[in-house]
Coordinates of C-alpha atoms in Angstrom, one line a residue:
X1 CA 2.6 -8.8 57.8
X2 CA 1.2 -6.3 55.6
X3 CA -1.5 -6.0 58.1
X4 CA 0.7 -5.2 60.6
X5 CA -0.7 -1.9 62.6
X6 CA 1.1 0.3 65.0
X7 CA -0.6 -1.9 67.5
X8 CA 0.9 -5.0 66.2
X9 CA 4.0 -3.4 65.3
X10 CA 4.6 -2.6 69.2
X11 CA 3.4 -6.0 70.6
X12 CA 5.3 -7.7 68.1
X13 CA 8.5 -5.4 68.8
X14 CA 8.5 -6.2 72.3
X15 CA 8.3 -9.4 71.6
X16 CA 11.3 -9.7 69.6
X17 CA 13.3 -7.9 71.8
X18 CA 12.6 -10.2 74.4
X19 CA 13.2 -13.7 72.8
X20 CA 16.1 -12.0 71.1
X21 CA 17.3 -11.3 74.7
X22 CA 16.3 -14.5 76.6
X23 CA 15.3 -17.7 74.0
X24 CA 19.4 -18.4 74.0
X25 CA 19.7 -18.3 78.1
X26 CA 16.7 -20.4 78.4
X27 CA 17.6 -22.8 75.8
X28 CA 20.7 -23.5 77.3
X29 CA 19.6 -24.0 81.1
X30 CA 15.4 -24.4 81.6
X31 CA 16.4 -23.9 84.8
X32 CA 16.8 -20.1 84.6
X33 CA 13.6 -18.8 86.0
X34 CA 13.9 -15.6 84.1
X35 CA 14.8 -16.7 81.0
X36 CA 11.6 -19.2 81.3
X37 CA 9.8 -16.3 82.7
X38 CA 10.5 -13.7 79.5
X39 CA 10.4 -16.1 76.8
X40 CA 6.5 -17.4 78.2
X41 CA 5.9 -13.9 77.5
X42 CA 7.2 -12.8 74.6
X43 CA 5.6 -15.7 72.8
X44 CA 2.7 -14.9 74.0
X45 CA 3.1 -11.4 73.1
X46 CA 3.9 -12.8 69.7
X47 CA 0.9 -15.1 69.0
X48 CA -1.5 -11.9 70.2
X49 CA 0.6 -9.8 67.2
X50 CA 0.1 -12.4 64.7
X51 CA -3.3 -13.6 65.6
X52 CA -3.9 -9.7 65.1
X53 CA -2.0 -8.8 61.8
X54 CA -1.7 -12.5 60.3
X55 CA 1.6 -14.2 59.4
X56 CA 3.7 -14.6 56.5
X57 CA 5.4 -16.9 54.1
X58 CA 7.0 -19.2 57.0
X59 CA 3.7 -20.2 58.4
X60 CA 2.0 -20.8 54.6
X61 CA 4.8 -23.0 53.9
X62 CA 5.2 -24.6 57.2
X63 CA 1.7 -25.9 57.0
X64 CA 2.3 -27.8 53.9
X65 CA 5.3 -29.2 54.9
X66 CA 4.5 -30.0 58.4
X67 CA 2.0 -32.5 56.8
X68 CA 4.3 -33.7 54.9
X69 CA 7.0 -34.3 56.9
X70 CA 5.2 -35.2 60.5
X71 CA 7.7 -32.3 62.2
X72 CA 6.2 -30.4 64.6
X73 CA 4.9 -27.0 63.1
X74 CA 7.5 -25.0 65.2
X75 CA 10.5 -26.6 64.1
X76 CA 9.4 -26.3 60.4
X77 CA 8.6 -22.9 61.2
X78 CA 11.9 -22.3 63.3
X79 CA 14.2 -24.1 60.0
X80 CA 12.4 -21.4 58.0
X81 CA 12.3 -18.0 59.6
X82 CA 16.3 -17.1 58.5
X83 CA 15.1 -17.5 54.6
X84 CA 11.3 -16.0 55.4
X85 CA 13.6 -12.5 57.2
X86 CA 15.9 -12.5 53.9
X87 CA 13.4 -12.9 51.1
X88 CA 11.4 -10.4 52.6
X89 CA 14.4 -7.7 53.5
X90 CA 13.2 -5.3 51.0
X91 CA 9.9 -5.6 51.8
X92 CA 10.4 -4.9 55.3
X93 CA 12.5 -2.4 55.5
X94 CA 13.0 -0.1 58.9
X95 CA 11.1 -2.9 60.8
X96 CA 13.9 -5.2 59.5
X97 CA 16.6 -2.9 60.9
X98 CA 15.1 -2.2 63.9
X99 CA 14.8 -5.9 64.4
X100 CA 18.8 -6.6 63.1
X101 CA 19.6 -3.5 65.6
X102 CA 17.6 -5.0 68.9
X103 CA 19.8 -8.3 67.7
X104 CA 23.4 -6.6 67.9
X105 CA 23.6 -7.9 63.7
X106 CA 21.4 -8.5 60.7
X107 CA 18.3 -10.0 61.9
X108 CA 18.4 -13.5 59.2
X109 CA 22.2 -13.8 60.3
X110 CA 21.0 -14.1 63.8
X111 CA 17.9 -16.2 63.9
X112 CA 19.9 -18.8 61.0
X113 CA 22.6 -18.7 64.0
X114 CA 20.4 -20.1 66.9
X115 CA 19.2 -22.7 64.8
X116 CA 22.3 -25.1 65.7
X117 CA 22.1 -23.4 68.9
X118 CA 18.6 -24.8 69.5
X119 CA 19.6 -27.8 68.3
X120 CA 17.6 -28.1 65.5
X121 CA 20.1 -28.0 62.8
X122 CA 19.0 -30.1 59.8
X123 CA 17.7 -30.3 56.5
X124 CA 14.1 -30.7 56.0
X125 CA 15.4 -33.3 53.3
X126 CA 16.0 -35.3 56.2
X127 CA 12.4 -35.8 56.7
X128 CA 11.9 -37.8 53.2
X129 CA 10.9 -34.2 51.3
X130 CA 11.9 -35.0 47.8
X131 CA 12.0 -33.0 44.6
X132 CA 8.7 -34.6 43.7
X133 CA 7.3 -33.3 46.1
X134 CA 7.8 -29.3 45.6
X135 CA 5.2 -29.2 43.1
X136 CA 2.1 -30.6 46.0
X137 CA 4.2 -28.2 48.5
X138 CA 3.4 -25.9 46.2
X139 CA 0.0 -25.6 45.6
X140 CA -1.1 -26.3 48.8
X141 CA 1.2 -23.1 50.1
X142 CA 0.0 -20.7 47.2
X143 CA -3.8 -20.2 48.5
X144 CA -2.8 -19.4 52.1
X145 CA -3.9 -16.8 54.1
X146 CA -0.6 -16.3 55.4
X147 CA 0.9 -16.2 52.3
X148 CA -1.6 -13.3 51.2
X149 CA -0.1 -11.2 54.3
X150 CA 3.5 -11.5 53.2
X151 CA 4.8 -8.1 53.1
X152 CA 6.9 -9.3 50.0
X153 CA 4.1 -10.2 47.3
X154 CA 5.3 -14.0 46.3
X155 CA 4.0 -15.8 43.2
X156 CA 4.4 -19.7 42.5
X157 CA 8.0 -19.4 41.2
X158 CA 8.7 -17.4 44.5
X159 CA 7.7 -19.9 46.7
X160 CA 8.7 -23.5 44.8
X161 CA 12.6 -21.9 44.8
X162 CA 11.5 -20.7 48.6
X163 CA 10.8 -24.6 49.2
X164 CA 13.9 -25.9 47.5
X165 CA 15.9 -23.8 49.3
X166 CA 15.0 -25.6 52.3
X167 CA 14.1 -28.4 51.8
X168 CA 16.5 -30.0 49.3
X169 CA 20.3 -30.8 48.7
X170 CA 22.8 -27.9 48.5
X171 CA 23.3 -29.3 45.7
X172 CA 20.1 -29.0 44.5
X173 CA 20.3 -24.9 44.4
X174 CA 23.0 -22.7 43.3
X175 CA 24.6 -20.2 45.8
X176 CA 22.3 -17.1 43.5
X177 CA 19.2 -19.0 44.2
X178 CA 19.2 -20.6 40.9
X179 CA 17.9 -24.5 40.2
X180 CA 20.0 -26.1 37.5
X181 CA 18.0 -27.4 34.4
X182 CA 18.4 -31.0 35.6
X183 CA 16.9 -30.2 39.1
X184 CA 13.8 -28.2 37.9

């Protein structure tokens, strides 16, 4: 968020480290006490950081699309956080590498890798989301307070390719990011 404080910046750290650390063991057995333990914690850690320094692009979108999809809001938000780290890489930059170094690799590569591990691999295109629909998605994202505390600045354009990249067909969006004439 850009406003994130040293105070946020800390809680939020430690909160990172933590799910980065214990999220996977307690996903794969509930049963491990610790695991249960450190992840209750770090996500509370994390809701007192962002309740602090306000969110980002994953939650501005996630509203919109939770609405429109019935998912719950953190599985849309969970489906988005790999494309929400990369779009705002630049904008992040030593917290971004501090975050990839706590995770042993870049930090988009490893939260897009536990989404199969937490078993919620799928497209939101699953849930009925249709290329119709990105224009409603849209506008209801672009006046969100969220949005306005994305470190990365994102205008309309920014956010209806952010949407298709999600949300529709591979086929939909080019490897560069790019939506053929046909598609747009």
């Amino acid at each position: 968020s850009k406003h994130a404080t040293p105070l946020t910046d800390g809680i939020a750290l430690a909160a990172a480290t933590a799910l980065i650390r214990h999220l996977p063991a307690f996903v794969a057995s509930i049963q491990d006490e610790t695991a249960a333990h450190e992840t209750a914690v770090a996500s509370t850690m994390a809701g007192m950081a962002f309740t602090n320094a306000g969110l980002g692009i994953v939650h501005a979108v996630a509203h919109p699309l939770g609405a429109r999809t019935h998912w719950p809001h953190g599985l849309v938000c969970g489906l988005l956080l790999h494309r929400a780290l990369r779009f705002n890489r630049a904008h992040a930059g030593r917290k971004y590498q501090m975050l990839s170094s706590v995770a042993g690799m870049d930090i988009a590569d490893f939260c897009e890798s536990l989404v199969p591990r937490l078993g919620i691999d799928r497209r939101l295109a699953e849930a009925g989301v249709t290329d119709g629909d990105v224009p409603q998605l849209v506008a209801r994202t672009m006046p969100s307070g969220s949005l306005a505390c994305n470190p990365r600045p994102a205008v309309a354009r920014d956010v209806e390719l952010f949407i298709r990249q999600a949300c529709l067909p591979a086929t939909a969006v080019d490897t560069r990011g790019h939506i053929p004439n046909n598609q747009a």
